PDB file of C-alpha atoms in Angstrom:
ATOM      1  CA  ALA A   7     109.181 122.860  52.637  1.00 57.00           C
ATOM      2  CA  ALA A   8     105.706 121.459  53.311  1.00 53.00           C
ATOM      3  CA  LYS A   9     106.942 117.880  52.743  1.00 53.00           C
ATOM      4  CA  ARG A  10     109.862 118.456  55.104  1.00 57.00           C
ATOM      5  CA  ASN A  11     107.500 119.880  57.763  1.00 60.00           C
ATOM      6  CA  SER A  12     105.126 116.908  57.326  1.00 58.00           C
ATOM      7  CA  ALA A  13     108.015 114.442  57.633  1.00 59.00           C
ATOM      8  CA  THR A  14     109.240 116.233  60.765  1.00 64.00           C
ATOM      9  CA  GLN A  15     105.743 116.056  62.267  1.00 58.00           C
ATOM     10  CA  SER A  16     105.495 112.342  61.431  1.00 55.00           C
ATOM     11  CA  ARG A  17     108.865 111.624  63.062  1.00 63.00           C
ATOM     12  CA  SER A  18     107.794 113.645  66.086  1.00 61.00           C
ATOM     13  CA  LEU A  19     104.512 111.707  66.347  1.00 58.00           C
ATOM     14  CA  VAL A  20     106.324 108.357  66.056  1.00 55.00           C
ATOM     15  CA  ALA A  21     108.840 109.459  68.709  1.00 60.00           C
ATOM     16  CA  SER A  22     105.967 110.522  70.992  1.00 55.00           C
ATOM     17  CA  ILE A  23     104.192 107.180  70.549  1.00 53.00           C
ATOM     18  CA  ASP A  24     107.466 105.311  71.204  1.00 53.00           C
ATOM     19  CA  ALA A  25     108.068 107.372  74.347  1.00 54.00           C
ATOM     20  CA  ARG A  26     104.541 106.640  75.647  1.00 53.00           C
ATOM     21  CA  ARG A  27     104.954 102.937  74.877  1.00 51.00           C
ATOM     22  CA  ASP A  28     108.323 102.883  76.661  1.00 52.00           C
ATOM     23  CA  LEU A  29     106.811 104.700  79.656  1.00 49.00           C
ATOM     24  CA  ASN A  30     103.919 102.209  79.744  1.00 48.00           C
ATOM     25  CA  VAL A  31     106.323  99.254  79.632  1.00 50.00           C
ATOM     26  CA  GLN A  32     108.382 100.833  82.436  1.00 52.00           C
ATOM     27  CA  TRP A  33     105.238 101.462  84.545  1.00 48.00           C
ATOM     28  CA  THR A  34     104.038  97.893  83.937  1.00 49.00           C
ATOM     29  CA  SER A  35     107.379  96.401  84.986  1.00 53.00           C
ATOM     30  CA  GLU A  36     107.488  98.644  88.084  1.00 54.00           C
ATOM     31  CA  LEU A  37     103.972  97.513  89.050  1.00 51.00           C
ATOM     32  CA  GLU A  38     104.913  93.858  88.563  1.00 57.00           C
ATOM     33  CA  ALA A  39     108.048  94.363  90.700  1.00 55.00           C
ATOM     34  CA  ALA A  40     105.952  96.067  93.411  1.00 53.00           C
ATOM     35  CA  GLN A  41     103.466  93.180  93.328  1.00 55.00           C
ATOM     36  CA  GLN A  42     106.323  90.682  93.730  1.00 60.00           C
ATOM     37  CA  ARG A  43     107.749  92.613  96.703  1.00 60.00           C
ATOM     38  CA  LEU A  44     104.260  92.737  98.215  1.00 56.00           C
ATOM     39  CA  GLN A  45     103.800  88.968  97.710  1.00 55.00           C
ATOM     40  CA  THR A  46     107.100  88.329  99.500  1.00 60.00           C
ATOM     41  CA  SER A  47     106.118  90.657 102.352  1.00 55.00           C
ATOM     42  CA  VAL A  48     102.648  89.132 102.808  1.00 50.00           C
ATOM     43  CA  SER A  49     104.091  85.610 102.729  1.00 55.00           C
ATOM     44  CA  ALA A  50     106.375  86.537 105.631  1.00 53.00           C
ATOM     45  CA  LEU A  51     103.531  87.807 107.858  1.00 52.00           C
ATOM     46  CA  ASP A  52     102.330  85.595 110.667  1.00 51.00           C
ATOM     47  CA  GLY A  53      99.477  87.101 112.688  1.00 49.00           C
ATOM     48  CA  ASN A  54      96.986  85.415 114.986  1.00 51.00           C
ATOM     49  CA  ALA A  55      93.515  86.781 114.253  1.00 46.00           C
ATOM     50  CA  THR A  56      90.690  84.666 115.651  1.00 55.00           C
ATOM     51  CA  LEU A  57      87.694  84.953 113.289  1.00 65.00           C
ATOM     52  CA  PRO A  58      88.323  83.217 109.930  1.00 74.00           C
ATOM     53  CA  LEU A  59      87.450  85.091 106.740  1.00 78.00           C
ATOM     54  CA  ARG A  60      86.350  82.164 104.561  1.00 79.00           C
ATOM     55  CA  PRO A  61      82.783  81.755 105.978  1.00 79.00           C
ATOM     56  CA  PHE A  62      82.059  85.385 105.011  1.00 84.00           C
ATOM     57  CA  GLN A  63      82.632  85.007 101.258  1.00 86.00           C
ATOM     58  CA  GLY A  64      80.081  87.154  99.420  1.00 85.00           C
ATOM     59  CA  ALA A  65      79.028  88.958 102.614  1.00 87.00           C
ATOM     60  CA  LEU A  66      81.948  91.270 103.409  1.00 92.00           C
ATOM     61  CA  PRO A  67      81.117  94.982 103.577  1.00 93.00           C
ATOM     62  CA  TRP A  68      82.845  97.318 101.113  1.00 94.00           C
ATOM     63  CA  PRO A  69      85.821  99.242 102.509  1.00 96.00           C
ATOM     64  CA  VAL A  70      84.578 102.490 100.911  1.00 95.00           C
ATOM     65  CA  ARG A  71      81.672 103.755  98.826  1.00 90.00           C
ATOM     66  CA  GLY A  72      82.507 104.014  95.122  1.00 89.00           C
ATOM     67  CA  GLY A  73      82.652 102.311  91.760  1.00 87.00           C
ATOM     68  CA  VAL A  74      85.217  99.767  90.594  1.00 88.00           C
ATOM     69  CA  SER A  75      87.582 101.528  88.190  1.00 84.00           C
ATOM     70  CA  SER A  76      90.107  98.674  87.747  1.00 82.00           C
ATOM     71  CA  ARG A  77      89.189  95.018  87.995  1.00 79.00           C
ATOM     72  CA  PHE A  78      91.026  91.948  89.269  1.00 70.00           C
ATOM     73  CA  GLY A  79      93.011  89.748  86.870  1.00 71.00           C
ATOM     74  CA  ARG A  80      94.741  90.307  83.537  1.00 76.00           C
ATOM     75  CA  GLN A  81      93.775  93.682  82.119  1.00 70.00           C
ATOM     76  CA  PRO A  82      94.951  95.586  79.045  1.00 67.00           C
ATOM     77  CA  SER A  83      96.955  98.585  80.194  1.00 63.00           C
ATOM     78  CA  SER A  84      97.084 100.634  77.002  1.00 60.00           C
ATOM     79  CA  ARG A  85      96.325 100.740  73.335  1.00 54.00           C
ATOM     80  CA  PHE A  86      99.798  99.348  72.630  1.00 57.00           C
ATOM     81  CA  GLY A  87      98.664  95.810  73.311  1.00 65.00           C
ATOM     82  CA  THR A  88     100.374  95.284  76.653  1.00 69.00           C
ATOM     83  CA  SER A  89      98.571  93.973  79.702  1.00 69.00           C
ATOM     84  CA  ILE A  90      99.150  93.651  83.420  1.00 72.00           C
ATOM     85  CA  VAL A  91      97.832  91.274  86.042  1.00 73.00           C
ATOM     86  CA  ARG A  92      96.025  93.091  88.833  1.00 79.00           C
ATOM     87  CA  ASN A  93      95.937  91.304  92.171  1.00 87.00           C
ATOM     88  CA  GLY A  94      93.181  93.562  93.464  1.00 89.00           C
ATOM     89  CA  VAL A  95      90.663  96.178  92.428  1.00 91.00           C
ATOM     90  CA  GLU A  96      90.728  99.921  92.444  1.00 91.00           C
ATOM     91  CA  VAL A  97      87.654 101.657  93.816  1.00 93.00           C
ATOM     92  CA  SER A  98      87.115 105.224  92.656  1.00 93.00           C
ATOM     93  CA  CYS A  99      86.040 107.493  95.470  1.00 93.00           C
ATOM     94  CA  SER A 100      86.517 111.067  96.539  1.00 92.00           C
ATOM     95  CA  GLU A 101      89.774 111.928  98.250  1.00 94.00           C
ATOM     96  CA  GLY A 102      89.680 111.842 102.048  1.00 95.00           C
ATOM     97  CA  GLN A 103      86.863 109.283 102.447  1.00 96.00           C
ATOM     98  CA  VAL A 104      87.066 107.029 105.500  1.00 97.00           C
ATOM     99  CA  ILE A 105      88.372 103.557 104.627  1.00 97.00           C
ATOM    100  CA  ARG A 106      87.091 100.714 106.807  1.00 97.00           C
ATOM    101  CA  VAL A 107      88.451  97.221 107.374  1.00 97.00           C
ATOM    102  CA  VAL A 108      86.155  94.595 105.838  1.00 95.00           C
ATOM    103  CA  HIS A 109      86.593  91.955 108.559  1.00 94.00           C
ATOM    104  CA  GLU A 110      87.992  91.541 112.059  1.00 93.00           C
ATOM    105  CA  GLY A 111      91.746  91.174 112.128  1.00 92.00           C
ATOM    106  CA  VAL A 112      95.165  92.318 113.264  1.00 92.00           C
ATOM    107  CA  VAL A 113      97.156  95.046 111.490  1.00 92.00           C
ATOM    108  CA  ALA A 114     100.156  93.243 110.022  1.00 90.00           C
ATOM    109  CA  PHE A 115     101.595  96.285 108.211  1.00 92.00           C
ATOM    110  CA  ALA A 116     100.871 100.013 108.194  1.00 93.00           C
ATOM    111  CA  GLY A 117     103.149 102.374 106.296  1.00 93.00           C
ATOM    112  CA  GLN A 118     104.658 103.360 102.966  1.00 91.00           C
ATOM    113  CA  PHE A 119     105.053 100.626 100.357  1.00 87.00           C
ATOM    114  CA  THR A 120     106.531 101.389  96.934  1.00 84.00           C
ATOM    115  CA  GLY A 121     103.887 101.168  94.218  1.00 82.00           C
ATOM    116  CA  TYR A 122     100.980 101.328  96.681  1.00 88.00           C
ATOM    117  CA  GLY A 123     101.690 104.543  98.618  1.00 90.00           C
ATOM    118  CA  ASN A 124     100.406 104.361 102.179  1.00 94.00           C
ATOM    119  CA  LEU A 125      99.363 100.740 102.657  1.00 93.00           C
ATOM    120  CA  VAL A 126      97.592  98.849 105.433  1.00 94.00           C
ATOM    121  CA  ILE A 127      97.585  95.032 105.517  1.00 93.00           C
ATOM    122  CA  VAL A 128      95.185  93.313 107.913  1.00 92.00           C
ATOM    123  CA  GLU A 129      95.655  89.631 108.753  1.00 90.00           C
ATOM    124  CA  HIS A 130      92.412  87.689 109.300  1.00 90.00           C
ATOM    125  CA  GLY A 131      93.854  84.311 110.285  1.00 86.00           C
ATOM    126  CA  GLU A 132      94.379  81.147 108.245  1.00 84.00           C
ATOM    127  CA  ARG A 133      96.630  83.018 105.757  1.00 85.00           C
ATOM    128  CA  ALA A 134      93.850  85.458 104.781  1.00 89.00           C
ATOM    129  CA  PHE A 135      94.679  89.153 104.343  1.00 91.00           C
ATOM    130  CA  SER A 136      93.031  92.349 103.173  1.00 93.00           C
ATOM    131  CA  LEU A 137      95.169  95.135 101.716  1.00 94.00           C
ATOM    132  CA  TYR A 138      94.282  98.824 101.434  1.00 95.00           C
ATOM    133  CA  GLY A 139      96.519 101.059  99.294  1.00 93.00           C
ATOM    134  CA  HIS A 140      96.737 104.651  98.005  1.00 94.00           C
ATOM    135  CA  LEU A 141      95.741 105.959 101.443  1.00 96.00           C
ATOM    136  CA  SER A 142      96.253 109.671 102.184  1.00 97.00           C
ATOM    137  CA  SER A 143      96.527 108.880 105.891  1.00 97.00           C
ATOM    138  CA  ILE A 144      96.747 105.849 108.162  1.00 97.00           C
ATOM    139  CA  GLN A 145      95.129 105.775 111.613  1.00 97.00           C
ATOM    140  CA  VAL A 146      96.065 102.274 112.779  1.00 97.00           C
ATOM    141  CA  ALA A 147      99.339 100.756 113.951  1.00 95.00           C
ATOM    142  CA  GLN A 148     100.989  97.403 113.384  1.00 91.00           C
ATOM    143  CA  GLY A 149      99.787  94.821 115.915  1.00 90.00           C
ATOM    144  CA  GLU A 150      96.488  96.605 116.575  1.00 93.00           C
ATOM    145  CA  HIS A 151      93.401  94.347 116.727  1.00 93.00           C
ATOM    146  CA  LEU A 152      90.518  95.750 114.670  1.00 94.00           C
ATOM    147  CA  PRO A 153      86.825  94.886 114.766  1.00 94.00           C
ATOM    148  CA  ALA A 154      85.021  94.686 111.416  1.00 92.00           C
ATOM    149  CA  GLN A 155      84.299  98.103 109.897  1.00 95.00           C
ATOM    150  CA  ALA A 156      86.881  99.914 112.066  1.00 97.00           C
ATOM    151  CA  PRO A 157      88.334 102.956 110.267  1.00 97.00           C
ATOM    152  CA  ILE A 158      91.926 102.396 109.124  1.00 97.00           C
ATOM    153  CA  GLY A 159      92.635 105.621 107.234  1.00 97.00           C
ATOM    154  CA  ARG A 160      91.468 107.912 104.458  1.00 97.00           C
ATOM    155  CA  SER A 161      91.484 107.541 100.691  1.00 96.00           C
ATOM    156  CA  GLY A 162      94.179 109.248  98.673  1.00 95.00           C
ATOM    157  CA  LEU A 163      95.426 109.365  95.090  1.00 93.00           C
ATOM    158  CA  ASN A 164      96.631 106.530  92.875  1.00 90.00           C
ATOM    159  CA  PRO A 165      99.885 106.941  90.868  1.00 86.00           C
ATOM    160  CA  ASN A 166      97.890 108.612  88.063  1.00 85.00           C
ATOM    161  CA  GLY A 167      96.669 111.302  90.464  1.00 89.00           C
ATOM    162  CA  THR A 168      93.081 110.006  90.617  1.00 90.00           C
ATOM    163  CA  ALA A 169      91.290 109.627  93.951  1.00 93.00           C
ATOM    164  CA  ALA A 170      90.963 105.888  94.584  1.00 94.00           C
ATOM    165  CA  LEU A 171      91.438 103.006  96.986  1.00 95.00           C
ATOM    166  CA  TYR A 172      93.468  99.962  96.009  1.00 94.00           C
ATOM    167  CA  PHE A 173      91.830  96.921  97.650  1.00 94.00           C
ATOM    168  CA  GLU A 174      93.133  93.370  97.587  1.00 93.00           C
ATOM    169  CA  LEU A 175      92.098  90.144  99.303  1.00 92.00           C
ATOM    170  CA  ARG A 176      94.340  87.139  99.765  1.00 91.00           C
ATOM    171  CA  VAL A 177      93.007  83.764 100.848  1.00 90.00           C
ATOM    172  CA  ASP A 178      95.479  80.965 101.578  1.00 87.00           C
ATOM    173  CA  GLY A 179      98.101  83.619 100.812  1.00 82.00           C
ATOM    174  CA  LYS A 180      96.952  83.998  97.183  1.00 88.00           C
ATOM    175  CA  PRO A 181      95.098  86.934  95.578  1.00 90.00           C
ATOM    176  CA  VAL A 182      91.385  86.334  94.950  1.00 93.00           C
ATOM    177  CA  ASP A 183      88.833  88.497  93.139  1.00 93.00           C
ATOM    178  CA  PRO A 184      87.474  90.812  95.853  1.00 92.00           C
ATOM    179  CA  LEU A 185      84.176  91.153  93.974  1.00 91.00           C
ATOM    180  CA  GLN A 186      83.459  87.488  94.773  1.00 92.00           C
ATOM    181  CA  TRP A 187      83.932  88.190  98.493  1.00 92.00           C
ATOM    182  CA  LEU A 188      82.275  91.593  98.940  1.00 92.00           C
ATOM    183  CA  GLN A 189      78.526  92.107  99.244  1.00 91.00           C
ATOM    184  CA  LYS A 190      76.845  92.192  95.843  1.00 85.00           C
ATOM    185  CA  GLY A 191      76.249  95.598  94.340  1.00 70.00           C
ATOM    186  CA  ILE A 192      78.429  98.631  94.732  1.00 59.00           C
ATOM    187  CA  PRO A 193      77.558 100.652  97.830  1.00 58.00           C
TER     188      PRO A 193
END
C-alpha cells in the first residue's frame, strides 16, 4: 500500500509540474502575442510632438520611485528553461503611486490593452515613444499634450498581482533598454 501511495504521489507531482510548465508556456505565448499587437499599434501611431527625446539619453527622470523587478531583454521566465524577451522593465512600487511622463509629448493611446492592463503611450516625436502599463487609473486623454513630469495615472498590479509599473521606451520605433535612458541610480 505504501508503494502504491508513493507512486500516486509521484504521478501527482509530475502532473503538477507538467501543468505549471504548460501554464508558463501559455503565459509566455500570450505575452509574446501581446507584445506583437503592441508593436503593430505603436507602428501605426503618428503624433507630432516637438521636443525630440534622443538628446536626453541618460538624463530622463524616472516615471515612479521603485526598484527594477524585471529587466529589459531576454530573461528566463521559470525553472523549466524557457525564456521571454522583455521590451521594457517592470518597476516595483506601491499600488496607487503617481506615475509621471518622462519627457514632453502627446498622448497617443490611453486605455485598456490586453497583456498590459491600463496603458498610456506618449509620442515624443521622431518615432520615439514611452509606454506605461499596469496602471490602476489613467488621468490623461488621447491627443493631450503633456509637459515632462506631468502625472498620467497611478500604479496598479501586474498580471501576477504584484504592485508594479511596466515601462518601455521605443526609439526609432524599436524597444531600447530604459535603464540606458533614465537617470543613473534608482530614485
